[in-house]
PDB file of C-alpha atoms in Angstrom:
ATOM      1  CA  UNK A   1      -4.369 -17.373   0.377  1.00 94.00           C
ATOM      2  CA  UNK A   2      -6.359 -15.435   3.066  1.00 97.00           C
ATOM      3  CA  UNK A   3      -7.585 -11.936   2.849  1.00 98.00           C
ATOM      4  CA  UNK A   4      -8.653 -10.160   6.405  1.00 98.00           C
ATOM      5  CA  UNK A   5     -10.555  -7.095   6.777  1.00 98.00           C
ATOM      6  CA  UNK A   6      -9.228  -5.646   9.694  1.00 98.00           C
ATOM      7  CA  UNK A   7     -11.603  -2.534   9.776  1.00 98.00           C
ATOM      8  CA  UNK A   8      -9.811   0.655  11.097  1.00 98.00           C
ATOM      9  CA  UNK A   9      -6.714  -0.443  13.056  1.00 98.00           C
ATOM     10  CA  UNK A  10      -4.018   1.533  14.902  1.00 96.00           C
ATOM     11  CA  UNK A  11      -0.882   1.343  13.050  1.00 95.00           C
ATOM     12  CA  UNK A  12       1.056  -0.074  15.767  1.00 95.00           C
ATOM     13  CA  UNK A  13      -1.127  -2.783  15.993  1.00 97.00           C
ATOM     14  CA  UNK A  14      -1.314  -3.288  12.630  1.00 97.00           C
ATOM     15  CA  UNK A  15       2.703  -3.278  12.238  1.00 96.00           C
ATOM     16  CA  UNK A  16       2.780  -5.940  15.184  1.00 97.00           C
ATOM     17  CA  UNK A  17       0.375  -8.352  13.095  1.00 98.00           C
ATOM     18  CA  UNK A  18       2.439  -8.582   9.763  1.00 98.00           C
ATOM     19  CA  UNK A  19       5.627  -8.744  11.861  1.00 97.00           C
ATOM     20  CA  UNK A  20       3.611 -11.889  13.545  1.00 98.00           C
ATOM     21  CA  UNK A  21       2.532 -13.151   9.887  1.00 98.00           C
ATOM     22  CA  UNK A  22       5.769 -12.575   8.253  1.00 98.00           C
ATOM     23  CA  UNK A  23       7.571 -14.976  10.464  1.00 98.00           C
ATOM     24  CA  UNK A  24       4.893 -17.357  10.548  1.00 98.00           C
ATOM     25  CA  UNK A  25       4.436 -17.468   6.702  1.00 98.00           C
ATOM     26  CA  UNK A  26       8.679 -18.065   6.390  1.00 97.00           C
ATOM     27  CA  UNK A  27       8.504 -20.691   8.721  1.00 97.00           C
ATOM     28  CA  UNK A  28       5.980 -22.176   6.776  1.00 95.00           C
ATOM     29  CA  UNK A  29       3.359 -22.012   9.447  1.00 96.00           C
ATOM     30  CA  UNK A  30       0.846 -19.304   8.272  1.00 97.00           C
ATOM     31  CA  UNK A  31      -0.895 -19.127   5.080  1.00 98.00           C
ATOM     32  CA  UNK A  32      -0.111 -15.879   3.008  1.00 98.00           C
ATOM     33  CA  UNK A  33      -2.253 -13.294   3.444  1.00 99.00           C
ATOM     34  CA  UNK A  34      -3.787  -9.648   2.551  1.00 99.00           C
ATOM     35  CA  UNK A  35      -4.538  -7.456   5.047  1.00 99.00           C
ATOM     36  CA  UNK A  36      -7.171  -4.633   4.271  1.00 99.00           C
ATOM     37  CA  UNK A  37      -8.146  -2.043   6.886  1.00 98.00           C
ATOM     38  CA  UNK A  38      -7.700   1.931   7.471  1.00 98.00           C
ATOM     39  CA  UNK A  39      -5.471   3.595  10.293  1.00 97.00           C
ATOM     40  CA  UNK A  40      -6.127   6.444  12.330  1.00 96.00           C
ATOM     41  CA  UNK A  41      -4.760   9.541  11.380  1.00 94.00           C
ATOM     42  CA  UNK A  42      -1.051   8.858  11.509  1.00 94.00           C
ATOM     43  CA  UNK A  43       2.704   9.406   9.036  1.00 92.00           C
ATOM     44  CA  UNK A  44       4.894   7.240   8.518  1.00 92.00           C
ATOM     45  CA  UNK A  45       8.650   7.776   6.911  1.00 89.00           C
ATOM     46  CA  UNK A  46      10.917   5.082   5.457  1.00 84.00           C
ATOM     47  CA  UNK A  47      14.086   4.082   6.295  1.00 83.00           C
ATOM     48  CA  UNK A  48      16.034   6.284   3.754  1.00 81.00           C
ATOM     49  CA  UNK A  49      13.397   8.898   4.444  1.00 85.00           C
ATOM     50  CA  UNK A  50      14.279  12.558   5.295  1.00 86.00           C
ATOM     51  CA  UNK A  51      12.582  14.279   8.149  1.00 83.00           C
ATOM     52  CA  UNK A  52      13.262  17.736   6.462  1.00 86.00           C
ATOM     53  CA  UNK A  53       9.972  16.295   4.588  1.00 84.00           C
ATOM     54  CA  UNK A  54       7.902  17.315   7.656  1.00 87.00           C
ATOM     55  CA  UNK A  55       6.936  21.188   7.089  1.00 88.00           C
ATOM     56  CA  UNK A  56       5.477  21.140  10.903  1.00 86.00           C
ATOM     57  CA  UNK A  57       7.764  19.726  13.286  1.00 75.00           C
ATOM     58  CA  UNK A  58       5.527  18.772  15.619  1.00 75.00           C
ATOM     59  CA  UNK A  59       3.940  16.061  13.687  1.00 81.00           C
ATOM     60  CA  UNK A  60       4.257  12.731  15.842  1.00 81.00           C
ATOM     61  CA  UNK A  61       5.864   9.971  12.910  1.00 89.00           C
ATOM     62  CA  UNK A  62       6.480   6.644  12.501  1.00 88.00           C
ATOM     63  CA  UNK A  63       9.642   5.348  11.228  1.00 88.00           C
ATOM     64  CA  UNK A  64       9.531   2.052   9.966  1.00 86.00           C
ATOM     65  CA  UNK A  65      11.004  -0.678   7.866  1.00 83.00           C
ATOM     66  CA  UNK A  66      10.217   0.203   4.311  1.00 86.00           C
ATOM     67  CA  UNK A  67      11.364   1.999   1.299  1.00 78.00           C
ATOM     68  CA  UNK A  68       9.643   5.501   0.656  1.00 81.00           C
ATOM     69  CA  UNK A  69      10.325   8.937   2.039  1.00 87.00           C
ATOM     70  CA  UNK A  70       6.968  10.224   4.218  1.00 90.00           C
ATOM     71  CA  UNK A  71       3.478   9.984   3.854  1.00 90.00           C
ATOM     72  CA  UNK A  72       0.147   9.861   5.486  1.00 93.00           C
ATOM     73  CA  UNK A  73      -2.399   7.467   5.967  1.00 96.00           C
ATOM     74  CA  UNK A  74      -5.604   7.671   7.780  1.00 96.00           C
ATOM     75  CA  UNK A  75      -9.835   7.506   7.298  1.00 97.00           C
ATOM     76  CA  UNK A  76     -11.069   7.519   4.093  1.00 97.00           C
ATOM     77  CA  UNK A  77      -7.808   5.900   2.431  1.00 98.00           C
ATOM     78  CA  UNK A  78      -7.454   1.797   2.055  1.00 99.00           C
ATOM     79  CA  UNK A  79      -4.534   0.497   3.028  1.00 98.00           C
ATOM     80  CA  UNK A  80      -3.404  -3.146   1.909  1.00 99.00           C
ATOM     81  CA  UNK A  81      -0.203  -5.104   3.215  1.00 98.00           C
ATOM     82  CA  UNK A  82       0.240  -8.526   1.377  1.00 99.00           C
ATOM     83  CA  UNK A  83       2.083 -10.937   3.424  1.00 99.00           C
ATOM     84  CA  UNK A  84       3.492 -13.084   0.728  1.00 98.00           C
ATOM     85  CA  UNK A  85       6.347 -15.503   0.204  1.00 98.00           C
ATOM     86  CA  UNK A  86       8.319 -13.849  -2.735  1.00 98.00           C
ATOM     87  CA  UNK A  87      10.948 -16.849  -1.906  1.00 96.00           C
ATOM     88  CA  UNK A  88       8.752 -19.051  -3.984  1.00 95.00           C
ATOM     89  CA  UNK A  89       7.110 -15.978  -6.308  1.00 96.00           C
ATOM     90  CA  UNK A  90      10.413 -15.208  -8.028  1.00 93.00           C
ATOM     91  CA  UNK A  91      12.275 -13.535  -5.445  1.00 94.00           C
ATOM     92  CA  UNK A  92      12.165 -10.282  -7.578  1.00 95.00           C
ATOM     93  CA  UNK A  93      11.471  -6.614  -5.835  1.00 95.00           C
ATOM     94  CA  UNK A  94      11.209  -4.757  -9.677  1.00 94.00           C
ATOM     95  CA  UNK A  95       7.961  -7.388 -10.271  1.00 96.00           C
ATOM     96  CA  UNK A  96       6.646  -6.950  -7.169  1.00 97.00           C
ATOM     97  CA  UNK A  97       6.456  -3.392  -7.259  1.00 96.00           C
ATOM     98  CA  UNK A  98       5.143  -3.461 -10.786  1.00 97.00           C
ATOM     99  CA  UNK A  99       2.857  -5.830  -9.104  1.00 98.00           C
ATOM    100  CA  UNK A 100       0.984  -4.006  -6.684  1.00 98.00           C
ATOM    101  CA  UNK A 101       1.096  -0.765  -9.314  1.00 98.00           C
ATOM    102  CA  UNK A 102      -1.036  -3.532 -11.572  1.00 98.00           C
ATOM    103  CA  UNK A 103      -3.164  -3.797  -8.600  1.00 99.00           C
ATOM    104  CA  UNK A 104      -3.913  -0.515  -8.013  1.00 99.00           C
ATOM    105  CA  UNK A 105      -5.220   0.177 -12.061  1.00 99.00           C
ATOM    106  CA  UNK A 106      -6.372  -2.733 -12.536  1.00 98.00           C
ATOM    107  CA  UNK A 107      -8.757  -1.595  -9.491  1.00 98.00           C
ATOM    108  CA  UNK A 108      -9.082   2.143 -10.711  1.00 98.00           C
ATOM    109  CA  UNK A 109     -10.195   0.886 -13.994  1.00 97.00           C
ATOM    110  CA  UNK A 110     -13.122  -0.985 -12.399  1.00 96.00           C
ATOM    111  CA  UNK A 111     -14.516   2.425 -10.812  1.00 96.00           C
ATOM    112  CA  UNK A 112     -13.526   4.470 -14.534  1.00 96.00           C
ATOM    113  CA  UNK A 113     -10.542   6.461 -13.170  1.00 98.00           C
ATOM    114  CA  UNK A 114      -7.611   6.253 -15.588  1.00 98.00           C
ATOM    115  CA  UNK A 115      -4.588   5.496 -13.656  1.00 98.00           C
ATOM    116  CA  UNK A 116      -1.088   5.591 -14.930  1.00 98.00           C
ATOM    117  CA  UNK A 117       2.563   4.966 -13.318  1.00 97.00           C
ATOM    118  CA  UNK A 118       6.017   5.972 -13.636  1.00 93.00           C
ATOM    119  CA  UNK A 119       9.303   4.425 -13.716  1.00 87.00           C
ATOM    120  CA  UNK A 120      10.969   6.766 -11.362  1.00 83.00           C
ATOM    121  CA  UNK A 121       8.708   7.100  -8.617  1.00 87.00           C
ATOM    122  CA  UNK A 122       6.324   3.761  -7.526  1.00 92.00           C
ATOM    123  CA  UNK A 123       2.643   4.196  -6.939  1.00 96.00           C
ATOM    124  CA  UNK A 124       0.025   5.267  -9.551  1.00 98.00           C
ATOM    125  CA  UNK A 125      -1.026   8.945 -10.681  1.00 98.00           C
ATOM    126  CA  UNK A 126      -4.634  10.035 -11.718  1.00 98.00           C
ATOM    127  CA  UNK A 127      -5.650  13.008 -13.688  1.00 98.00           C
ATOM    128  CA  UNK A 128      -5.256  15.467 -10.429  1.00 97.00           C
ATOM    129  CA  UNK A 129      -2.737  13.886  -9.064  1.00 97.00           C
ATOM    130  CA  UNK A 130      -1.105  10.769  -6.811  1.00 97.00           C
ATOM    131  CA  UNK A 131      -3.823   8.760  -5.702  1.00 98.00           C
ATOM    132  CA  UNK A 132      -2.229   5.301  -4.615  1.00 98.00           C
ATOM    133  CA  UNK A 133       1.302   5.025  -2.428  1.00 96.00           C
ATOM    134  CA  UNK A 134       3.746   2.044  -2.423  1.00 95.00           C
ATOM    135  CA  UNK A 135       6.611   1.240  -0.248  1.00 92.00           C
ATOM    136  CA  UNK A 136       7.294  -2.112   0.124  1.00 94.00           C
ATOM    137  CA  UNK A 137       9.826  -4.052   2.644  1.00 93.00           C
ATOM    138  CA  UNK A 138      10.730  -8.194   2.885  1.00 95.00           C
ATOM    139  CA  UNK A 139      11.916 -10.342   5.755  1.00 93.00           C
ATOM    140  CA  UNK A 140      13.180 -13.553   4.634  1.00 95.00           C
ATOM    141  CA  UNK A 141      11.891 -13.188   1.564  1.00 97.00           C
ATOM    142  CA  UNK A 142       8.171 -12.337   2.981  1.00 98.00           C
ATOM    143  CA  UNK A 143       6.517  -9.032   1.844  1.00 98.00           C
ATOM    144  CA  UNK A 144       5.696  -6.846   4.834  1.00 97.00           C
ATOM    145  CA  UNK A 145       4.128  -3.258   4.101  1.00 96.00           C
ATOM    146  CA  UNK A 146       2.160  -2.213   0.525  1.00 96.00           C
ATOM    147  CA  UNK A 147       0.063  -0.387  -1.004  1.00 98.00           C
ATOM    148  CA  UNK A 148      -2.408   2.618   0.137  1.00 97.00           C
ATOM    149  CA  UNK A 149      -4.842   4.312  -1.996  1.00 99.00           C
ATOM    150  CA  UNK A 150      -7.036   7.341  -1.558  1.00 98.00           C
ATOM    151  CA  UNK A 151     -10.509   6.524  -1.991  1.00 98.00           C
ATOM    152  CA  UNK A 152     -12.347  10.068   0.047  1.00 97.00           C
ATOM    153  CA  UNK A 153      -9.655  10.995   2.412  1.00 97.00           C
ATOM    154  CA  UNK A 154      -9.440  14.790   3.869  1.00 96.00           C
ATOM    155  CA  UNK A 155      -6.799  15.268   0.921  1.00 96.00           C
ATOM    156  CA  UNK A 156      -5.192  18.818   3.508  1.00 93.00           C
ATOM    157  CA  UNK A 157      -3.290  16.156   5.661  1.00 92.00           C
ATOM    158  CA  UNK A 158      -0.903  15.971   2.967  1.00 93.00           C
ATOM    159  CA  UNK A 159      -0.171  19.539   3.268  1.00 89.00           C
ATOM    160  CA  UNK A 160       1.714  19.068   6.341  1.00 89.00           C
ATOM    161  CA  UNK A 161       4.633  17.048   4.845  1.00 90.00           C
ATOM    162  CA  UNK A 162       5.877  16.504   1.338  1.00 87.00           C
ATOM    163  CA  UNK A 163       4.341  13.594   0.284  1.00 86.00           C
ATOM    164  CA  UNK A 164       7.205  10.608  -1.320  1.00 85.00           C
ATOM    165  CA  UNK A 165       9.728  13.760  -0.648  1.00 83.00           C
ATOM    166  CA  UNK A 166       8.145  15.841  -3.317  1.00 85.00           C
ATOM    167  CA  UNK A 167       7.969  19.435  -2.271  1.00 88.00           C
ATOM    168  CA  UNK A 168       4.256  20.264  -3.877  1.00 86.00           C
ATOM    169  CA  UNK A 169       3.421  16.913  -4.989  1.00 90.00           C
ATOM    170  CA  UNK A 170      -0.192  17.275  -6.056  1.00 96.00           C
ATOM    171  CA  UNK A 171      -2.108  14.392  -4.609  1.00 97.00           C
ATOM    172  CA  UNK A 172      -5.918  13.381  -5.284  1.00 98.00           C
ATOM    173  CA  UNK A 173      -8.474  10.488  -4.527  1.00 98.00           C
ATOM    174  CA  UNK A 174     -11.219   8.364  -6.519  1.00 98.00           C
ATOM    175  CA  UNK A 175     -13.629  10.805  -5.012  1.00 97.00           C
ATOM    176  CA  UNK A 176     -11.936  13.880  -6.739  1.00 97.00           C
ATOM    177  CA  UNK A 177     -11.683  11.898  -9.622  1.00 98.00           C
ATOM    178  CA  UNK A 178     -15.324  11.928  -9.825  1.00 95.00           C
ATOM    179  CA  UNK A 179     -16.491   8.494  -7.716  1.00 92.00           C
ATOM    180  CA  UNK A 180     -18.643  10.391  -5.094  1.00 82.00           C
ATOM    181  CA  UNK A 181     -21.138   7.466  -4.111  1.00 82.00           C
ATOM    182  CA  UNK A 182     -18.209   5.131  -2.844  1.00 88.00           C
ATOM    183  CA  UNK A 183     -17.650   3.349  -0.351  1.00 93.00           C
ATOM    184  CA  UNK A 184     -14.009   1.716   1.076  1.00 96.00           C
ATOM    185  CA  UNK A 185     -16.020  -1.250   1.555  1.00 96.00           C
ATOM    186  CA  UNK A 186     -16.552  -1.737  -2.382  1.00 96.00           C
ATOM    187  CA  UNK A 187     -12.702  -0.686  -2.790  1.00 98.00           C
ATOM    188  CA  UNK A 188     -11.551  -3.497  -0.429  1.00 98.00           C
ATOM    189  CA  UNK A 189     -13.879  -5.668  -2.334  1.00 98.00           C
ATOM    190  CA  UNK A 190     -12.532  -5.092  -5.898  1.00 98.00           C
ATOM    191  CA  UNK A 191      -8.955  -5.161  -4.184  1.00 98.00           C
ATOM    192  CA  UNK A 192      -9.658  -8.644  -2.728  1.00 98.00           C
ATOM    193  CA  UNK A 193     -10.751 -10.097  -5.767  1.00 98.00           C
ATOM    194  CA  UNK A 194      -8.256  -8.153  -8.166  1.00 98.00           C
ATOM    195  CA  UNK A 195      -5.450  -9.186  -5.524  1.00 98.00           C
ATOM    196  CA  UNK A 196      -6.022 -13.215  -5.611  1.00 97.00           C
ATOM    197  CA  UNK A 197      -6.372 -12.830  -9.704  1.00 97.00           C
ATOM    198  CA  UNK A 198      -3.194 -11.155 -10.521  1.00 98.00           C
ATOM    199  CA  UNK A 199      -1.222 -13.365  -7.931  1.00 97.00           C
ATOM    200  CA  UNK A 200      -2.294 -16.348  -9.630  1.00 95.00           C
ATOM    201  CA  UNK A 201      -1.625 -14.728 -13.479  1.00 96.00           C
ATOM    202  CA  UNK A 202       1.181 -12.626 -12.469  1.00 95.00           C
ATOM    203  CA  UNK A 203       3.146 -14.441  -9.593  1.00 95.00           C
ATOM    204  CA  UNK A 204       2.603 -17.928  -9.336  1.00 95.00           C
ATOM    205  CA  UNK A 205       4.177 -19.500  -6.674  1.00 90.00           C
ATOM    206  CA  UNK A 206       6.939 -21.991  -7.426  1.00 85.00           C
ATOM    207  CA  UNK A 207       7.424 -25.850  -5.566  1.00 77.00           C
ATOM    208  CA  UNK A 208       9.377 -25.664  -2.527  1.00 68.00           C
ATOM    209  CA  UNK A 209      12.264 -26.832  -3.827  1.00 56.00           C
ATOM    210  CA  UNK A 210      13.120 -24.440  -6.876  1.00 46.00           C
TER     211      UNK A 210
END
């Protein structure tokens, strides 16, 4: 397992590397891995998304290969994409959803924000709000996309579309939640190590052959 800190990365670039991974990693020649790293100012939509979800229709978007409707990512928020082979974790979406929502409290907990989830609608609410965003998508049975949560992002750039779909979907971060002295650094940190626990509790990967 390998974990990269990418640092702030456009999110072109950063689509080209897991596209780069993911086929390496199902043809067995790249180890999995968990990109950490923040984008530029930028939204993205999923494939089933609706662009009436953009209240200015100038934004510039990305489309992209994920579920979801639209959101935003950009400084201040950490944004994780686990390349990993769910071919030999169980081949199961549900889990791996349930997974990264793990992930995200498990993380929250560490820094004294109660987080808490719902069946209906993946990613992981705080007391104000959405703080963490999932939409996931798989080639050959490798994980591409993830997870992105809010640690002290300017929280108005959700105002502009409507966030998951959700016309007035109140959204937050840890620093609104009342972790002022943080740093993404620490978050990445506490992600990393959180990350290679669960995987090994949660998901561990199968021989070749089962």
């Amino acid at each position: 397992m390998r974990f990269i800190d990418c640092g702030v990365l456009e999110y072109r670039r950063a689509l080209a590397m897991q596209e780069r991974l993911a086929t390496g990693i199902a043809a067995g020649n790249e180890e999995e891995t968990l990109l950490l790293l923040e984008h530029p100012s930028v939204y993205t939509i999923g494939q089933g998304g609706n662009l009436d979800n953009l209240l200015i229709p100038s934004i510039t978007i990305e489309r992209i290969n994920r579920g979801g409707d639209v959101t935003w990512h950009g400084p201040g928020q950490v944004v994780g994409y686990p390349l990993i082979n769910l071919g030999r974790r169980g081949r199961d979406l549900h889990r791996w959803l349930h997974f990264l929502e793990e992930l995200i409290l498990l993380t929250l907990d560490v820094f004294g924000i109660k987080g808490k989830c719902y069946n209906n609608n993946p990613g992981v609410w705080a007391r104000h709000g959405k703080i963490a965003f999932i939409g996931v998508g798989v080639r050959r049975w490798v994980s591409m996309h993830g997870f992105c949560l809010n640690v002290r992002p300017d929280l108005r750039q959700y105002g502009q579309i409507n966030p998951c779909g959700i016309p007035d979907l109140p959204v937050t971060s840890m620093a609104r939640e009342g972790c002022l002295l943080l740093s993404e650094t620490a978050v990445k940190l506490e992600l990393k190590k959180n990350f290679e626990q669960l995987l090994h509790e949660r998901m561990p990967q199968r021989p070749s052959n089962s």
